[in-house]
Coordinates of C-alpha atoms in Angstrom, one line a residue:
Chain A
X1 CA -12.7 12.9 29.2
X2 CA -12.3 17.1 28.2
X3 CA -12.3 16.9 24.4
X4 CA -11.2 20.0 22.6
X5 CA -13.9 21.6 22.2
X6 CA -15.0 21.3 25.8
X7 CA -17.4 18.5 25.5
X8 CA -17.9 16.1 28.2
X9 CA -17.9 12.4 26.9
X10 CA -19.6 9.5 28.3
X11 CA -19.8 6.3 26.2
X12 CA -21.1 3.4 27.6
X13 CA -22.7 -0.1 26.2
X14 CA -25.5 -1.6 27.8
X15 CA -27.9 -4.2 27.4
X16 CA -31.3 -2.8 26.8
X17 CA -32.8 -2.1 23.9
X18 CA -34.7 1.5 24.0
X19 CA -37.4 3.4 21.6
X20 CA -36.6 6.3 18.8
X21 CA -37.4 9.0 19.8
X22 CA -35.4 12.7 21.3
X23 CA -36.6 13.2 24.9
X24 CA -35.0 14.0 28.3
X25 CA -33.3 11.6 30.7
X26 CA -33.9 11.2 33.7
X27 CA -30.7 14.1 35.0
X28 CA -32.8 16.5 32.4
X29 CA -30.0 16.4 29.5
X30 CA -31.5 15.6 26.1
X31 CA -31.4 12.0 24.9
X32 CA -31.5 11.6 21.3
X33 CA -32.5 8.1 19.8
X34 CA -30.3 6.8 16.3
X35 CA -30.8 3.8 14.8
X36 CA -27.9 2.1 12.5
X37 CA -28.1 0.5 9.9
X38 CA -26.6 -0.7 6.6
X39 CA -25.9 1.7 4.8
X40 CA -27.5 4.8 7.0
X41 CA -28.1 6.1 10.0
X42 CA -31.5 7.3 11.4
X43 CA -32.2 10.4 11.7
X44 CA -29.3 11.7 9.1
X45 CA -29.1 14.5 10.9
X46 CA -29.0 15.6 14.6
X47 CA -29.4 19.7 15.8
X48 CA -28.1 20.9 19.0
X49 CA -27.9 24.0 20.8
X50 CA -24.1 25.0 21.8
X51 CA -23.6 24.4 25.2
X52 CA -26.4 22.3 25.5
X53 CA -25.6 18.7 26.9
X54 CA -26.9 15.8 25.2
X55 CA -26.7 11.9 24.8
X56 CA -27.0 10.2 21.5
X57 CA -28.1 6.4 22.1
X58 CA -27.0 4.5 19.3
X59 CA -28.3 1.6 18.4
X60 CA -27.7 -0.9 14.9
X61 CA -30.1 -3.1 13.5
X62 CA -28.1 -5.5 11.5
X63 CA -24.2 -5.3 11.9
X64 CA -21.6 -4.3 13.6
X65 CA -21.2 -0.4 13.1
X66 CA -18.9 2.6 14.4
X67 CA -19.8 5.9 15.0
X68 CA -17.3 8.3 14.3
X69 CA -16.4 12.3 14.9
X70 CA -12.8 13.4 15.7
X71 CA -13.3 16.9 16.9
X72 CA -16.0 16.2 18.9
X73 CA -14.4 13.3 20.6
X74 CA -16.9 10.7 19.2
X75 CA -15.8 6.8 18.7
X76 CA -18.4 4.3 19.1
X77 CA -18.8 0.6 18.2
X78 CA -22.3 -0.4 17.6
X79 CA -23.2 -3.9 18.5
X80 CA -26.9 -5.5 17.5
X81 CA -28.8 -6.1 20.4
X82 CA -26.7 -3.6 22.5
X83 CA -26.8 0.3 23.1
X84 CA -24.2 2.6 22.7
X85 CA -23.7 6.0 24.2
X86 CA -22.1 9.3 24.2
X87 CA -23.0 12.6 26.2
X88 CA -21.5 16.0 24.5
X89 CA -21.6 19.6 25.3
X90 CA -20.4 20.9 21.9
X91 CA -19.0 24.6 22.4
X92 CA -18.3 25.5 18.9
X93 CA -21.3 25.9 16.3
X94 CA -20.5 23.8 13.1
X95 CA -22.0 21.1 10.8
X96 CA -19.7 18.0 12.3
X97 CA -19.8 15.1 9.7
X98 CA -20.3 11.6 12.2
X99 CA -19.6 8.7 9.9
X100 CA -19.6 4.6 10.2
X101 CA -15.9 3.6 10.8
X102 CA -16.5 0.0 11.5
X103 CA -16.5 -1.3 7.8
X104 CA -19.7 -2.0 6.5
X105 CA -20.3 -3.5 2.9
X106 CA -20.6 -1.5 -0.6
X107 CA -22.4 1.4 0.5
X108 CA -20.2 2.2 3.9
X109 CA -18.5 5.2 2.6
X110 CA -21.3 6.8 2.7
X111 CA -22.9 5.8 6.0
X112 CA -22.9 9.1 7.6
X113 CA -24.8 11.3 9.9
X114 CA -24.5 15.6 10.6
X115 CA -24.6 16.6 13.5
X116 CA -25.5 20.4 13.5
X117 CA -24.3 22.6 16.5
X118 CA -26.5 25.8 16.4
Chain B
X1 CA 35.0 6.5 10.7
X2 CA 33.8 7.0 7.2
X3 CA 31.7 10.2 5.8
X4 CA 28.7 11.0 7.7
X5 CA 25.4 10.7 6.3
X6 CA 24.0 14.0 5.3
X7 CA 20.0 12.8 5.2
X8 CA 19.8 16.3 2.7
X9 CA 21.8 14.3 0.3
X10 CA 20.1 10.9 0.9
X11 CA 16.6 10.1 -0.8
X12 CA 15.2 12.0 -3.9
X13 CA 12.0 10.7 -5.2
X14 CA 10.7 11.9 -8.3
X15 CA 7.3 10.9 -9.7
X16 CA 5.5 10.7 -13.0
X17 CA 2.1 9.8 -13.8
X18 CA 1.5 7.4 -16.3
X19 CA -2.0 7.3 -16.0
X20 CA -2.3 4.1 -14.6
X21 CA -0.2 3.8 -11.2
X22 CA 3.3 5.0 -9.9
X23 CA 6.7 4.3 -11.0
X24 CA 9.9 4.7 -9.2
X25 CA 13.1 5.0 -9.7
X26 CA 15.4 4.0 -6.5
X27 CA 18.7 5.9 -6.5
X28 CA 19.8 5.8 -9.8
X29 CA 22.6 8.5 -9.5
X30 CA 24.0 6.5 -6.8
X31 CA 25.9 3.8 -9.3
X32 CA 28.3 7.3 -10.4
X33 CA 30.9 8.4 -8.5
X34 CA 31.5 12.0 -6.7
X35 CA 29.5 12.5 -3.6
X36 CA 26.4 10.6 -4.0
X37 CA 28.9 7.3 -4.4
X38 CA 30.3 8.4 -1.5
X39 CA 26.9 8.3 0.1
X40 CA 26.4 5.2 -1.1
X41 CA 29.1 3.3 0.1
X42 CA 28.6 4.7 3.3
X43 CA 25.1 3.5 3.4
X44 CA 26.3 0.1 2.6
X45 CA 29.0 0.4 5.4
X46 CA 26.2 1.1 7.9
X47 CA 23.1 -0.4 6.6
X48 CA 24.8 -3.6 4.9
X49 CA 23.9 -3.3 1.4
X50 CA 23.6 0.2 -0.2
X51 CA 20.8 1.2 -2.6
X52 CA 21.3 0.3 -6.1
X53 CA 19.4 1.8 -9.2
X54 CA 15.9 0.3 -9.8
X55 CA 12.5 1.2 -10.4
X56 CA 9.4 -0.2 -9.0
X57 CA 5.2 0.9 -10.0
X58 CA 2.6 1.6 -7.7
X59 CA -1.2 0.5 -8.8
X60 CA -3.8 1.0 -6.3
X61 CA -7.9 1.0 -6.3
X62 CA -8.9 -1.0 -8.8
X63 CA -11.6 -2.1 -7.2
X64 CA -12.1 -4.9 -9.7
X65 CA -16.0 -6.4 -9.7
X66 CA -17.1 -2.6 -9.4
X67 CA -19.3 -1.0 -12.6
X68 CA -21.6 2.2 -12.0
X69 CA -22.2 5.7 -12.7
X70 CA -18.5 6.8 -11.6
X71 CA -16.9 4.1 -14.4
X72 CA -19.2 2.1 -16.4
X73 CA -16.2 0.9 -17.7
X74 CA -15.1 -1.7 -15.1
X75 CA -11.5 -3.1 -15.4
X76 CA -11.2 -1.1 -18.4
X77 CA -8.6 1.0 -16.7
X78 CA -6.8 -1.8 -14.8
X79 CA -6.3 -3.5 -18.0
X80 CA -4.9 -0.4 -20.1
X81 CA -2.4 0.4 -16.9
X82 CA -1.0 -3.5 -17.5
X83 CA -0.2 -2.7 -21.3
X84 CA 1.1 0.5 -19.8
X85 CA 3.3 -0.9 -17.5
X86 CA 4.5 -3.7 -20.3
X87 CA 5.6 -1.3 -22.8
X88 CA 7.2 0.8 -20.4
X89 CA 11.1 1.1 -22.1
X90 CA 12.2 -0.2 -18.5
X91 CA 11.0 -3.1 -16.7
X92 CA 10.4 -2.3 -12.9
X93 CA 11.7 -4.6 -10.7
X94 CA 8.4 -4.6 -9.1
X95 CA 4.9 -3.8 -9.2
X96 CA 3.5 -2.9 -5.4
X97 CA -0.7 -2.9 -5.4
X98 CA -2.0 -0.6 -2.3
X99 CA -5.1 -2.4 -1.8
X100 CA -8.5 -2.1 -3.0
X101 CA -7.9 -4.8 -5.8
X102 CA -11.4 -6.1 -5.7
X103 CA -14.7 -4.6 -4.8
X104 CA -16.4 -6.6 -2.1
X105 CA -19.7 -8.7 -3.0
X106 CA -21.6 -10.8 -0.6
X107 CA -22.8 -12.8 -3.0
X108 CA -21.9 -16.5 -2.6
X109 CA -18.7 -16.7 -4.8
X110 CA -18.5 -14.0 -6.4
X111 CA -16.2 -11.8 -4.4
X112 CA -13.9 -15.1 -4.8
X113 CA -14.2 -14.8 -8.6
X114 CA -13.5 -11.1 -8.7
X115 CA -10.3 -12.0 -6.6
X116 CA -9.9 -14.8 -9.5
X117 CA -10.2 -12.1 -11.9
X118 CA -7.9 -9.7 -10.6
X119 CA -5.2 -12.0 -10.1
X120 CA -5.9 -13.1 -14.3
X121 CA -5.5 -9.7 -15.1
X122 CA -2.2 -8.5 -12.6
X123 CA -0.6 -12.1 -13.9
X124 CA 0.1 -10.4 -17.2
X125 CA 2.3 -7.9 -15.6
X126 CA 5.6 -9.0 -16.9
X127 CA 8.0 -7.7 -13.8
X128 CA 9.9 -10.3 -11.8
X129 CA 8.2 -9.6 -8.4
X130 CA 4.7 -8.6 -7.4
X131 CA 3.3 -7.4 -3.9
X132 CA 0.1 -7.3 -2.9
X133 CA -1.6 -5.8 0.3
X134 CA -5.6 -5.1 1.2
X135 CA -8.0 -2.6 1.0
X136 CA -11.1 -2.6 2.9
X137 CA -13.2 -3.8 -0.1
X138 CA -10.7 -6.9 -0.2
X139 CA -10.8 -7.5 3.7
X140 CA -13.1 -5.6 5.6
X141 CA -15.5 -8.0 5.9
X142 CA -13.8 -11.1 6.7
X143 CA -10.9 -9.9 8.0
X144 CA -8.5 -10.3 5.0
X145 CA -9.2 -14.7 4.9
X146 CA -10.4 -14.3 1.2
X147 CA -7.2 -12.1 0.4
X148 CA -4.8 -14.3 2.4
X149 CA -5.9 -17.2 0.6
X150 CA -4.9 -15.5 -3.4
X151 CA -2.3 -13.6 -2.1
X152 CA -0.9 -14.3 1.2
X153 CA -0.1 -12.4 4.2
X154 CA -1.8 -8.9 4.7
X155 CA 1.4 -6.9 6.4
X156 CA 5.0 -8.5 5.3
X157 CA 8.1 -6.5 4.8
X158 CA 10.8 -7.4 2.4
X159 CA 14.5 -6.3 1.0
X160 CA 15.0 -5.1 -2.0
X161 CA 19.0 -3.4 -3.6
X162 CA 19.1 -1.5 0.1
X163 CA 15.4 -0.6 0.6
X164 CA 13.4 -1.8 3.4
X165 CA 10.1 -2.4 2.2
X166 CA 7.1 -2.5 5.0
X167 CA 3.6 -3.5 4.2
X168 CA 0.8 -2.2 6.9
X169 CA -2.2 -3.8 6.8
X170 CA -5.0 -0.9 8.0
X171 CA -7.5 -2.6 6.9
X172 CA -8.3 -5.8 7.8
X173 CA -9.6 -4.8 11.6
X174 CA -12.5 -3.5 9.4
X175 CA -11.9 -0.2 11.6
X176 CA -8.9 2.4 10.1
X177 CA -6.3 1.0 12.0
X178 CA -3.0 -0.9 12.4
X179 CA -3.5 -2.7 15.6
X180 CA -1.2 -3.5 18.7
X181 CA 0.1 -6.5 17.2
X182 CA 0.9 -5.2 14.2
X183 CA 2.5 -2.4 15.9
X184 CA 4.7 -4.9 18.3
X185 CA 5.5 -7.1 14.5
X186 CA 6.3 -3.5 13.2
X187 CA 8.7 -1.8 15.8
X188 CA 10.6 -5.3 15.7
X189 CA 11.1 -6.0 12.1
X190 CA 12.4 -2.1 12.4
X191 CA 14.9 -2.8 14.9
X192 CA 18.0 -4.6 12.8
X193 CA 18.1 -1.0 11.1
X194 CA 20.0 1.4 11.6
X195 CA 18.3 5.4 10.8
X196 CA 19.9 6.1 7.5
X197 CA 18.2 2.5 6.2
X198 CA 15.9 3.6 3.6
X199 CA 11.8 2.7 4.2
X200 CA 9.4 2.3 2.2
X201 CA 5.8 2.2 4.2
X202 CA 3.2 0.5 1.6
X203 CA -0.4 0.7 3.1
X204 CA -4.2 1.4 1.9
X205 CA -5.2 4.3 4.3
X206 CA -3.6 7.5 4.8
X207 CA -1.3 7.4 8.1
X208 CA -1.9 10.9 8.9
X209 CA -5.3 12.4 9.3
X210 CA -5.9 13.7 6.0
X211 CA -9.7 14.0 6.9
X212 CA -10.7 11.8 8.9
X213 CA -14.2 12.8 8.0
X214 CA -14.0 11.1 5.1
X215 CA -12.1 8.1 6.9
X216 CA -9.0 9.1 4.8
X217 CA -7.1 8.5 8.2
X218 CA -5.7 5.4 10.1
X219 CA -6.6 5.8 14.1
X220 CA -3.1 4.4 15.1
X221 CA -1.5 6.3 12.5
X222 CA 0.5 8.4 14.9
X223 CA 1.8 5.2 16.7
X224 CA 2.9 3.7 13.1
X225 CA 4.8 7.3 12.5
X226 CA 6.5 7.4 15.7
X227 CA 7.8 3.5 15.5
X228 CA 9.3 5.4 12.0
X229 CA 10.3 8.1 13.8
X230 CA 13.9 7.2 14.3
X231 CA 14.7 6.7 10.6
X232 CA 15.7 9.5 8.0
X233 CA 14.5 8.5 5.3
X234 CA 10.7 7.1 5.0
X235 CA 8.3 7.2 2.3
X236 CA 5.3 6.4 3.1
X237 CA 3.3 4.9 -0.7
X238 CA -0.9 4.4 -0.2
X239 CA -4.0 4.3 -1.8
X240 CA -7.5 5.1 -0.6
X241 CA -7.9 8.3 -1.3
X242 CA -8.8 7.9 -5.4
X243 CA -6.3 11.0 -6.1
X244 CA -2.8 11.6 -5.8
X245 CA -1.6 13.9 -2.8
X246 CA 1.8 14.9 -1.7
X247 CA 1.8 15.6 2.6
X248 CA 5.2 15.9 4.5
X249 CA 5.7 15.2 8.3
X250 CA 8.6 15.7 10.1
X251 CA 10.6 12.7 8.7
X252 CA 8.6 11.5 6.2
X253 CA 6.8 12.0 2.9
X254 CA 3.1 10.7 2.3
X255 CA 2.0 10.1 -1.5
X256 CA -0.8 8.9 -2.7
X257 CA -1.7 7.0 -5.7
X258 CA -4.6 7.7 -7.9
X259 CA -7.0 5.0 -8.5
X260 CA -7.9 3.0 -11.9
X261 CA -12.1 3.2 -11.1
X262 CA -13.3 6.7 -10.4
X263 CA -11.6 9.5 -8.5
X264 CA -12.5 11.2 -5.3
X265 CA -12.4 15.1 -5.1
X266 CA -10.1 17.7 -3.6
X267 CA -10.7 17.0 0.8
X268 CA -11.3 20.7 0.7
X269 CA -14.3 19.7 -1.3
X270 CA -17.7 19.8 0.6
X271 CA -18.8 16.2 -0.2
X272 CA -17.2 13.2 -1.2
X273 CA -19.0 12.5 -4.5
X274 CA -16.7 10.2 -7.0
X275 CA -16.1 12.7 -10.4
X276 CA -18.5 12.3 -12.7
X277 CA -17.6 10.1 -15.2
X278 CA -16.6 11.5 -18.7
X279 CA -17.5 9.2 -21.6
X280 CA -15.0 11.4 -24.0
X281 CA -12.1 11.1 -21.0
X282 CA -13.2 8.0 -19.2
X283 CA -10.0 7.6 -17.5
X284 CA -9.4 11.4 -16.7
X285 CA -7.8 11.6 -13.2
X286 CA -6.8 7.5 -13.2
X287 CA -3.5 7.9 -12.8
X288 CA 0.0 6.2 -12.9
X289 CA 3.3 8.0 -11.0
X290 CA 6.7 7.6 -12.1
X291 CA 8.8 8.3 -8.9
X292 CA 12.6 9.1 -9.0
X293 CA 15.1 8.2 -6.1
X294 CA 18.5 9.9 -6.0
X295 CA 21.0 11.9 -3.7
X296 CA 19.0 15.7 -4.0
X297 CA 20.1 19.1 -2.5
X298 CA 17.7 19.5 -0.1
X299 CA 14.8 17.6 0.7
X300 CA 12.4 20.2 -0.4
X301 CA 14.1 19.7 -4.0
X302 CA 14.2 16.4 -4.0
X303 CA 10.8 15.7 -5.6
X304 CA 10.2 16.0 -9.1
X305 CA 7.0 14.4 -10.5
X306 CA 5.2 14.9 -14.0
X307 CA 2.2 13.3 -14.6
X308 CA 1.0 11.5 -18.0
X309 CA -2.7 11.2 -18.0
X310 CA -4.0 8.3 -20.2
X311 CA -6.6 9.9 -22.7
X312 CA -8.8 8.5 -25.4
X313 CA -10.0 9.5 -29.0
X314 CA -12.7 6.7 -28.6
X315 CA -14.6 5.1 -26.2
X316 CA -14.1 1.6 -27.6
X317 CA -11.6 -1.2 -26.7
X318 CA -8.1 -0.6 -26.0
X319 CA -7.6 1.9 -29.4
X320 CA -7.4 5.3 -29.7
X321 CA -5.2 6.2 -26.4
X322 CA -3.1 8.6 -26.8
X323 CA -0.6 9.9 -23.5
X324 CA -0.6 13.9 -22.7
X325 CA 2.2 14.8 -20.7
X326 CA 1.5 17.8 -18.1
X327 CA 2.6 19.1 -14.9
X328 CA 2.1 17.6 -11.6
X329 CA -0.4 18.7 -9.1
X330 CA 1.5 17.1 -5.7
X331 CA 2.4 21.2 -5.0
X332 CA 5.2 23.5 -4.5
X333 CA 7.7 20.6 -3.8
X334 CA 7.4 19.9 -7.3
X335 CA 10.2 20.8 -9.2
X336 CA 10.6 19.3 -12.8
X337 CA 13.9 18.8 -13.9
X338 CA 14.8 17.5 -10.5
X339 CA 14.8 13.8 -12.0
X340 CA 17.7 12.3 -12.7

C-alpha cells in the first residue's frame, strides 16, 4: 500500500520469535528490533534516513499492544509470542510520534515511541 | 405541504461552563410562536414529536479511583460538580456521563469498588434520568463486562421531547474504534428518521481526528460521520480529551467536555503532560458547559457558550468556592448573547 508520504508498507505476523538488535535483512533493507511492553516501548526512539527503507519488527512481552502512526501509514497489533512487521520508506523528515493504540492499563497513554526521519 | 425546514433556523446550542460538566438547553424558544413555532410544528409533522424546551448536563472524566501529582484531590471535583448540578435554579432533565467514570485498577476488587463508588457519588444527582457510557479506563480491559454489570449496555440510544439521543461505545474494543457491528446497530437505529430529526452523538473519543497522535481520534470515526451524514442537525457531545474544544464538520458540531481530574493541554502543545496541578486553583480548567438549543440565524451564530470556572479561597472541604464567570474559549463561533 502507497501511503502519503510515499512509504511502502508491509505488515506481517509471524510466528518466530527474533533478537534486539538493528541489522540488515537478508534483501539489504534495515531491520530494526522493538520490544513492547507495558507501559513502553524499547528503544523509545528509532532514526532513519529519508528515503531509506526499513522494517521495524515488533515484538510485546506481556500483552496485547498496537503500534500506531497515521501519517506514516503504521497500524500494528502486537501479539506475545508473535512478530509484527512494517517496512517504510519515509520521504518527509520529521519527529513522527508512534504510540500503543491497543489499550494497555494505567500507564498506556503514555506508551509511545519517536520515530525520527533525518 | 407545510413550511420547509430551513436547517439555518433549526438547532442553536449555547454552552456555559459551570465548572463541573455541560448543561444544555434543548430548544427553549421553540414553545413561542412566530417562526421558530412554525419550525416546530413542522418538525413534529415530519419527525413525530417536535423538540420541546429542556436542559440536560454533560459530566465526563472523572476518572474516579485516580489520586496523583495532576489532582491529589481525587473525587474532590466530581463531588463539588454534584452540588453544582443540585443547586442549579433548573433541574436538567438529564445528566449524560461521557465515560471515563472510573480509573482502571487491576487489583482484585478494587476497580469494582471504584465503580461502587462512582455510582454512590452520581446517585446523589437529583435529575429524573441518568445515562451512562464508557471510557477506556472503565472498559478497556475487559471489554466493558465490569461497566455493563453497574450500568448497563455500552452503546443504547433513547428519545427524549424530539431529540434522538445515540450512545457510541469507542471504547470497549480496547482499540479507538466503533466497530462493524456497532456501525450495522447504528445505521439501523438511524433509519426510522427522517434528516431534520435532531441527534445527539454521546461518545468518549473524538470522532474526528483531532490528533490522533495523542489517540484523541476514533479509527472508524469517518464511517460513524457518514452513517450521520444524511441528517441536519447532529451534535456530536464527548469526553477524552480533558479540555473543552469546539470542531465543525460539514453537518455537524463536535464539543468536548472538560474533565473533573486534571486537564490535558492545547493539541498544538508539544507533549501531552496533564496541567500541573494548582493547590490555590485545584480545580482550574475542570469544567462544566451550559449549552443552549434554539432556532438561530445562521449556524455560525447559533453558538453561544460562557464558561463559569469553579474557584476556591481554600484548599479544604467543600468551603470557600466561589464561581467566576468569563468568556468561552470554544473560538470565533462564540457569540455571547446568542442564548436564549
Amino acid at each position: 500500500m502507497r501511503t502519503p508520504f510515499g512509504s511502502w508498507i508491509r505488515a506481517v505476523a509471524a510466528g518466530a520469535v527474533v533478537g534486539l538488535a538493528s541489522h540488515a535483512g537478508a534483501g539489504g533493507a534495515r531491520i530494526v528490533e522493538i520490544t513492547a511492553r507495558r507501559f513502553e516501548f524499547t528503544p523509545s526512539e528509532v532514526v532513519l534516513k529519508r528515503g531509506e527503507t526499513a522494517t521495524l519488527r515488533l515484538r510485546s512481552l506481556d500483552v496485547v499492544h498496537g503500534f500506531f502512526q497515521k501519517a506514516l501509514g503504521i497500524d500494528l497489533e502486537i501479539e506475545p509470542g508473535r512478530v509484527a512487521e512494517v517496512t517504510l520508506t519515509p520521504q518527509v523528515p520529521g519527529r513522527y510520534l508512534t504510540i500503543c493504540d491497543h489499550f494497555c492499563g494505567s500507564g498506556h497513554g503514555n506508551m509511545k515511541l519517536s520515530i525520527v526521519v533525518e | 405541504m407545510g413550511r420547509p425546514i430551513d436547517r439555518r433556523t433549526f438547532l442553536r446550542i449555547a454552552g456555559t461552563s459551570l465548572g463541573a460538566g455541560a448543561l444544555y438547553r434543548v430548544a427553549p424558544a421553540w414553545a413561542s410562536g412566530g417562526p421558530a413555532g412554525d419550525t416546530a410544528r413542522e418538525l413534529k409533522r415530519r419527525n413525530g414529536e417536535a423538540p420541546t424546551p429542556f436542559t440536560f448536563v454533560q459530566l465526563s472524566d472523572a476518572h474516579v479511583g485516580f489520586s496523583g501529582p495532576p489532582n491529589p484531590t481525587g473525587t474532590r471535583a466530581f463531588e463539588r460538580a454534584v452540588e453544582v448540578l443540585n443547586r442549579l435554579p433548573e433541574r436538567p432533565d438529564l445528566v449524560v456521563f461521557t465515560g471515563d467514570l472510573t480509573h482502571e485498577s487491576e487489583a482484585p476488587g478494587e476497580h469494582a469498588a471504584r465503580m461502587k463508588r462512582f455510582a454512590e457519588i452520581a446517585g446523589r444527582i437529583a435529575v429524573p434520568m441518568k445515562k451512562m457510557l464508557p471510557g477506556e479506563h472503565d472498559a478497556g480491559l475487559d471489554g466493558g463486562a465490569l461497566f455493563r454489570s453497574f450500568f448497563g449496555e455500552t452503546s443504547y440510544s433513547f428519545d427524549h421531547r424530539g431529540v434522538h439521543f445515540v450512545a457510541l461505545d469507542n471504547v470497549s474494543r480496547a482499540k479507538p474504534e466503533v466497530g462493524p457491528a456497532q456501525l450495522a446497530w447504528l445505521k439501523k437505529d438511524l433509519a426510522r428518521f427522517t434528516p431534520t430529526a435532531p441527534i445527539v452523538v454521546l461518545t468518549h473519543r473524538p470522532l474526528f481526528d483531532l490528533k490522533p497522535e495523542w489517540e484523541w481520534f476514533t479509527r472508524d470515526g469517518d464511517e460513524v460521520m457518514a452513517a450521520l451524514a444524511a441528517f441536519e442537525n447532529v451534535t456530536v457531545l464527548y469526553g477524552h480529551i480533558h479540555r473543552e474544544d469546539m470542531h465543525q464538520t460539514a453537518h455537524a458540531r463536535h464539543y468536548a467536555a472538560r474533565s473533573l481530574i486534571w486537564a490535558f493541554p492545547d493539541p498544538a502543545a508539544a507533549e501531552k503532560k496533564p496541567i500541573a496541578f494548582d493547590k490555590d486553583r485545584p480545580f482550574r480548567n475542570l469544567g462544566l458547559r451550559l449549552v443552549h438549543a434554539a432556532p438561530g440565524a445562521t449556524p455560525a451564530a447559533s453558538v453561544g457558550c460562557e464558561e463559569v470556572e469553579l474557584t476556591m479561597r481554600e484548599h479544604s472541604g467543600t468551603e470557600g468556592f466561589a464561581q467566576m464567570l468569563r468568556p468561552s474559549s470554544l473560538g470565533p463561533a462564540v457569540e455571547k448573547g446568542e442564548r436564549p
